Short mmCIF file of C-alpha atoms in Angstrom, two decimals:
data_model
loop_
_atom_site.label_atom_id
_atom_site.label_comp_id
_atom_site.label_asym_id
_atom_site.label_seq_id
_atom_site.Cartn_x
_atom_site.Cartn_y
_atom_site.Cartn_z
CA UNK L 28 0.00 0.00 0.00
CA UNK L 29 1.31 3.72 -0.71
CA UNK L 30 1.96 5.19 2.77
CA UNK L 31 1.17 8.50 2.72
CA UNK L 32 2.76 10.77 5.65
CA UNK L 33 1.38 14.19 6.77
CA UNK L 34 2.90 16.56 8.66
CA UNK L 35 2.32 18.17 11.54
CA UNK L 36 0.06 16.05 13.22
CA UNK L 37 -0.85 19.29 14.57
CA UNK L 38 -1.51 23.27 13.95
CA UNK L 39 -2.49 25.75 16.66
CA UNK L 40 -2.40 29.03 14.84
CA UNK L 41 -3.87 32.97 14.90
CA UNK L 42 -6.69 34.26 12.53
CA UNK L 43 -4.52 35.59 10.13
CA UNK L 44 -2.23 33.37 10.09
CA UNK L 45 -1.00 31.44 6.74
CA UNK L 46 0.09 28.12 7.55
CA UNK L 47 1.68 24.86 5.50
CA UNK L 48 0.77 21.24 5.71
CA UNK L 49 3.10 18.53 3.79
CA UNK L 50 1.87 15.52 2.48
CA UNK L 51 4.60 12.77 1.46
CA UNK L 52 3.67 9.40 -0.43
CA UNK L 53 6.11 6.42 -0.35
CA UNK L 54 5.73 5.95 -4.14
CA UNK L 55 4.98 8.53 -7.30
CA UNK L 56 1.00 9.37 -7.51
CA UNK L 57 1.46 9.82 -11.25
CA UNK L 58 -0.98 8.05 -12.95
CA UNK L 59 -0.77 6.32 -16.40
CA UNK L 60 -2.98 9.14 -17.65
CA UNK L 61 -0.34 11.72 -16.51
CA UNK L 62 -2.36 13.07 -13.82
CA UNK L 63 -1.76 12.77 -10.15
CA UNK L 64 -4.69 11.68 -8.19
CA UNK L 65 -3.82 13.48 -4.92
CA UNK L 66 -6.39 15.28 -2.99
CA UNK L 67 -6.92 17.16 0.17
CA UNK L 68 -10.02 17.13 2.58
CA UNK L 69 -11.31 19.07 5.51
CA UNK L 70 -13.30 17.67 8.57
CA UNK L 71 -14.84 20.44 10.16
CA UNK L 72 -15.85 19.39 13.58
CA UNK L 73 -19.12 16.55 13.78
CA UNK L 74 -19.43 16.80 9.69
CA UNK L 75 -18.02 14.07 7.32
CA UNK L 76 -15.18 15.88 5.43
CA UNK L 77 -15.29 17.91 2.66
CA UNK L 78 -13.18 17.69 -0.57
CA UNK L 79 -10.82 21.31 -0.27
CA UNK L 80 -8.27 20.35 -3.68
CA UNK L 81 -8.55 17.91 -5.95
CA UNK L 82 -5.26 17.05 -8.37
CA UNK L 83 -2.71 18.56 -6.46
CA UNK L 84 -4.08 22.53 -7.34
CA UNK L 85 -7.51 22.67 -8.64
CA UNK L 86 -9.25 24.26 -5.96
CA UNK L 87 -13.07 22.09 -5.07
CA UNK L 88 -16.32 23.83 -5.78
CA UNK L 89 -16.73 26.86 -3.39
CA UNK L 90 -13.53 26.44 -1.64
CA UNK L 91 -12.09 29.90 -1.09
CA UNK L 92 -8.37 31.09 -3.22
CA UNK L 93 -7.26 31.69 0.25
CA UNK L 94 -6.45 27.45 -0.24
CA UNK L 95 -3.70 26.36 -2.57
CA UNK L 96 -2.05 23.37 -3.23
CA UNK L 97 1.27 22.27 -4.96
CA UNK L 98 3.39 19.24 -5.50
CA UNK L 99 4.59 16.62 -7.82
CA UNK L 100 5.56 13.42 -7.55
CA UNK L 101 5.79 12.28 -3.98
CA UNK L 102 6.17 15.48 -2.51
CA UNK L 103 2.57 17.78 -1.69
CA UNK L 104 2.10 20.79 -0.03
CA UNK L 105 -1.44 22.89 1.21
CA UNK L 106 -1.01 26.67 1.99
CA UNK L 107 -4.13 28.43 3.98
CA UNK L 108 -3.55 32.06 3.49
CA UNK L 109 -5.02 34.28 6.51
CA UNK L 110 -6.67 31.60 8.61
CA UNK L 111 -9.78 32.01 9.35
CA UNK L 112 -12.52 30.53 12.05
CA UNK L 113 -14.01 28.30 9.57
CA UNK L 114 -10.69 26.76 8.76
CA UNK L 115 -10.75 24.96 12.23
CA UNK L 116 -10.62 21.00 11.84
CA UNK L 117 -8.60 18.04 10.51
CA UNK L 118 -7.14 18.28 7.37
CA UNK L 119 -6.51 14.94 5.26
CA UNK L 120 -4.85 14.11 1.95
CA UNK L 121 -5.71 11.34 -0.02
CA UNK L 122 -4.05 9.63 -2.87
CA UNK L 123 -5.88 7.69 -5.85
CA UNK L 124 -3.62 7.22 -8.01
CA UNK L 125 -3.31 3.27 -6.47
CA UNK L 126 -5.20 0.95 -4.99
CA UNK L 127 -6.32 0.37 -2.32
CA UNK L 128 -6.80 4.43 -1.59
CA UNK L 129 -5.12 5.56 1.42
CA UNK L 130 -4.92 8.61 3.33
CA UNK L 131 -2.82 10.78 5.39
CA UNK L 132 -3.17 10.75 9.24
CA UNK L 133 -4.56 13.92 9.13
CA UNK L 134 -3.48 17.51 10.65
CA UNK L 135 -5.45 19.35 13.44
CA UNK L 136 -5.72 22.89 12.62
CA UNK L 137 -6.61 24.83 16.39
CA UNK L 138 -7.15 28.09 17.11
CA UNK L 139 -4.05 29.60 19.26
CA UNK R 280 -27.29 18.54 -5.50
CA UNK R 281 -25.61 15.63 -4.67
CA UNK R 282 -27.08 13.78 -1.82
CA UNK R 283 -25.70 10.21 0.01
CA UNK R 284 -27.53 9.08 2.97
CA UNK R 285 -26.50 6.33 4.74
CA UNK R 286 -28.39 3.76 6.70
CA UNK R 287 -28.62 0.66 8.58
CA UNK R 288 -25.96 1.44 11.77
CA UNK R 289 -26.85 0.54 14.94
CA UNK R 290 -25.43 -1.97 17.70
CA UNK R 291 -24.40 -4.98 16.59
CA UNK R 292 -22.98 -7.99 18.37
CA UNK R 293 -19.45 -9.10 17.86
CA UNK R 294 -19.55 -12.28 14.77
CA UNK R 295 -22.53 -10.82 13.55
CA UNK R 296 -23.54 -9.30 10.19
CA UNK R 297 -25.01 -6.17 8.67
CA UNK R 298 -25.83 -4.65 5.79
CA UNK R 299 -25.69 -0.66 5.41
CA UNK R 300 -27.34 1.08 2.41
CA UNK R 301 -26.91 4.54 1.18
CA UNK R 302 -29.78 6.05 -0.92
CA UNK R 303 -28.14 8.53 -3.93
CA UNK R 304 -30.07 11.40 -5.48
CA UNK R 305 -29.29 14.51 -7.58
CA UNK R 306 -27.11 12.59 -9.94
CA UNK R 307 -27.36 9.88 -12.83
CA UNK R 308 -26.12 6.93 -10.23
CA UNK R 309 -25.73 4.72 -12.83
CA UNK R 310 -22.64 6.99 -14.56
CA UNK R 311 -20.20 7.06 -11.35
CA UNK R 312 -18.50 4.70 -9.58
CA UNK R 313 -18.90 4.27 -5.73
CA UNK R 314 -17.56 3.64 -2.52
CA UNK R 315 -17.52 3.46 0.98
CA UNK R 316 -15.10 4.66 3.59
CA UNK R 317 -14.71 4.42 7.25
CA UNK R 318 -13.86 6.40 10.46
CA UNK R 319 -12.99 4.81 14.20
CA UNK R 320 -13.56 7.15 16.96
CA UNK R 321 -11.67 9.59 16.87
CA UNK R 322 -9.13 8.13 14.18
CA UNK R 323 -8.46 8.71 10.80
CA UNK R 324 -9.99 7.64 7.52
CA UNK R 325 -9.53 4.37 6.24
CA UNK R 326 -11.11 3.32 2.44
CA UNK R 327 -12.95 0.32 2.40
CA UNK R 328 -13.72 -0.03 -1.64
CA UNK R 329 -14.98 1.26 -4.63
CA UNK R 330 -17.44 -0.34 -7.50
CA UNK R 331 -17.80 0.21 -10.96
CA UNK R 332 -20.94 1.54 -12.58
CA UNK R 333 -22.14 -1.92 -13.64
CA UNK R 334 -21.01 -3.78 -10.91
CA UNK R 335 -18.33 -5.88 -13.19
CA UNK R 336 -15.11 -4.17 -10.96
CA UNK R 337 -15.24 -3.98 -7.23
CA UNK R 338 -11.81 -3.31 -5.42
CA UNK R 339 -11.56 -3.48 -2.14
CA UNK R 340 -8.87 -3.10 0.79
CA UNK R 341 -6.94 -6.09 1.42
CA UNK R 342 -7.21 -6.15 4.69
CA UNK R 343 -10.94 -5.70 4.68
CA UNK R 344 -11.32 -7.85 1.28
CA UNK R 345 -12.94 -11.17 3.09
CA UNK R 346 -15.56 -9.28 5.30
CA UNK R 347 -17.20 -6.51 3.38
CA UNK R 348 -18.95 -6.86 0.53
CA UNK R 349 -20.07 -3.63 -1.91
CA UNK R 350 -22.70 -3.87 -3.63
CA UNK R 351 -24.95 -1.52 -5.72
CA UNK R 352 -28.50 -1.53 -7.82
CA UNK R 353 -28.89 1.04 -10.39
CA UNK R 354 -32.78 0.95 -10.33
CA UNK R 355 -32.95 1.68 -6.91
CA UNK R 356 -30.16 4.22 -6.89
CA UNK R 357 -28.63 2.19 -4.11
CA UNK R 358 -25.09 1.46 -3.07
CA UNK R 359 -24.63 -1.53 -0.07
CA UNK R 360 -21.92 -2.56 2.36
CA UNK R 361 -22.41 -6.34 3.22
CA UNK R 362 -20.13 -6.75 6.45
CA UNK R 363 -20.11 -9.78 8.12
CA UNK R 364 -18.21 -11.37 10.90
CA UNK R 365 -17.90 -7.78 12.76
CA UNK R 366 -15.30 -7.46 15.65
CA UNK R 367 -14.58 -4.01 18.05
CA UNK R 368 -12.12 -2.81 15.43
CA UNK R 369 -15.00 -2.70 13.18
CA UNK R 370 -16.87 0.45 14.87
CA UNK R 371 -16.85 2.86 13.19
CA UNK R 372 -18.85 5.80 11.26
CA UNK R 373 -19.18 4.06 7.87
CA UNK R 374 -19.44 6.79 4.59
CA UNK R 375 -20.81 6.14 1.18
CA UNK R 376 -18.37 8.28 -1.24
CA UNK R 377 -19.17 9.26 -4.93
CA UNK R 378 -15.61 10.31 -5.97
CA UNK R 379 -14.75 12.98 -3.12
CA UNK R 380 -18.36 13.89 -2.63
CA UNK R 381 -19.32 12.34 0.88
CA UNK R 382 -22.53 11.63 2.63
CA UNK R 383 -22.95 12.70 6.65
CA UNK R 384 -21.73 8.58 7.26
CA UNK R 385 -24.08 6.09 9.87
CA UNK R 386 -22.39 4.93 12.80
CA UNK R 387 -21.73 0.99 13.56
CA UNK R 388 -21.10 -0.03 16.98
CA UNK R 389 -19.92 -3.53 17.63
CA UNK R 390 -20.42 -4.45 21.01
CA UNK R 391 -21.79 -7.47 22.89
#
């Protein structure tokens, strides 16, 4: 199975803010079709989560610009510009490039 | 709009079976693939499996590949988990997925 590693477990941070979470797979997330099939997700406290990016960059449907991703390969990033309250939760990326999907082990994102 | 609601949860005692459904609307069900993914308290996400639009590819996590079974019927815009010989490590909130579109997940407890 791809491992995928996120890091930090852990964010406490200031409205405001901007703040970086890495995502690393153990293997490429290139598909045959040249895309990568790596996505990132927000769980926002008692809801299911939420797709945020899908494809490395291409922002979901409503998701504010103030969320970016970039990557290649094995190596992804998320940026949040200027935190704000509705940011709060656990962030998760997700490969599916291979099977079986996996995910990341997620990053809290608290309010400091 | 999309909507995925999931049913069947409940308590359920350890060797036992159960089925979970979740109803699809405000999309032609029979032109995606579907799946179902899983949450422990307070853990992480963990993909179960995925089916093809006519039911002719189903891939599933290894580890999970001789318990659950997925399951779908286009006229009734229905996908199914089939789970059978549940244990503790089984409880969990169970989510029917179309692609990174998510339903609000049922909870399964597994407890004698």
């Amino acid at each position: 199975d791809v491992v995928m590693t996120q890091t930090p477990p852990s964010l406490s941070v200031a409205i405001g803010q901007s703040v970086s979470i890495s995502c690393k797979s153990s293997q490429s997330l290139v598909y045959s079709d040249g895309k990568t099939y790596l996505h990132w997700l927000l769980q926002s406290p008692g809801q299911s989560p939420k797709l945020l990016i899908y494809q490395v960059s291409n922002l979901g449907s409503g998701v504010p610009d103030r969320f970016s991703g970039t990557g290649s390969q094995k190596d992804f990033t998320l940026k949040i510009s200027r935190v704000e309250a509705e940011d709060l939760g656990v962030y998760y990326c997700v490969q599916a490039t291979h099977f079986p999907r996996t995910f990341g082990g997620g990053t809290k994102l608290e309010l400091k | 709009e999309v909507k995925l609601v999931e049913s069947g949860g409940g308590l359920v005692q350890p060797g036992r079976s159960l089925k979970l459904s979740c109803a699809a609307s405000g999309f032609s069900f029979n032109d995606y693939w579907m799946g179902w993914v899983r949450q422990a308290p307070g853990k992480g996400l963990e993909w179960i499996g995925e089916i093809n639009q006519d039911s002719s590819t189903i891939n599933y996590t290894p580890s999970l590949k001789d318990k659950f079974t997925i399951s779908r019927d286009n006229a009734q815009n229905t996908l199914y988990l089939q789970m059978s010989k549940l244990g503790s490590e089984d409880t969990a909130i169970y989510y029917c997925a179309r692609g990174l579109n998510w339903g609000q997940g049922v909870m399964v407890t597994v407890s004698s």
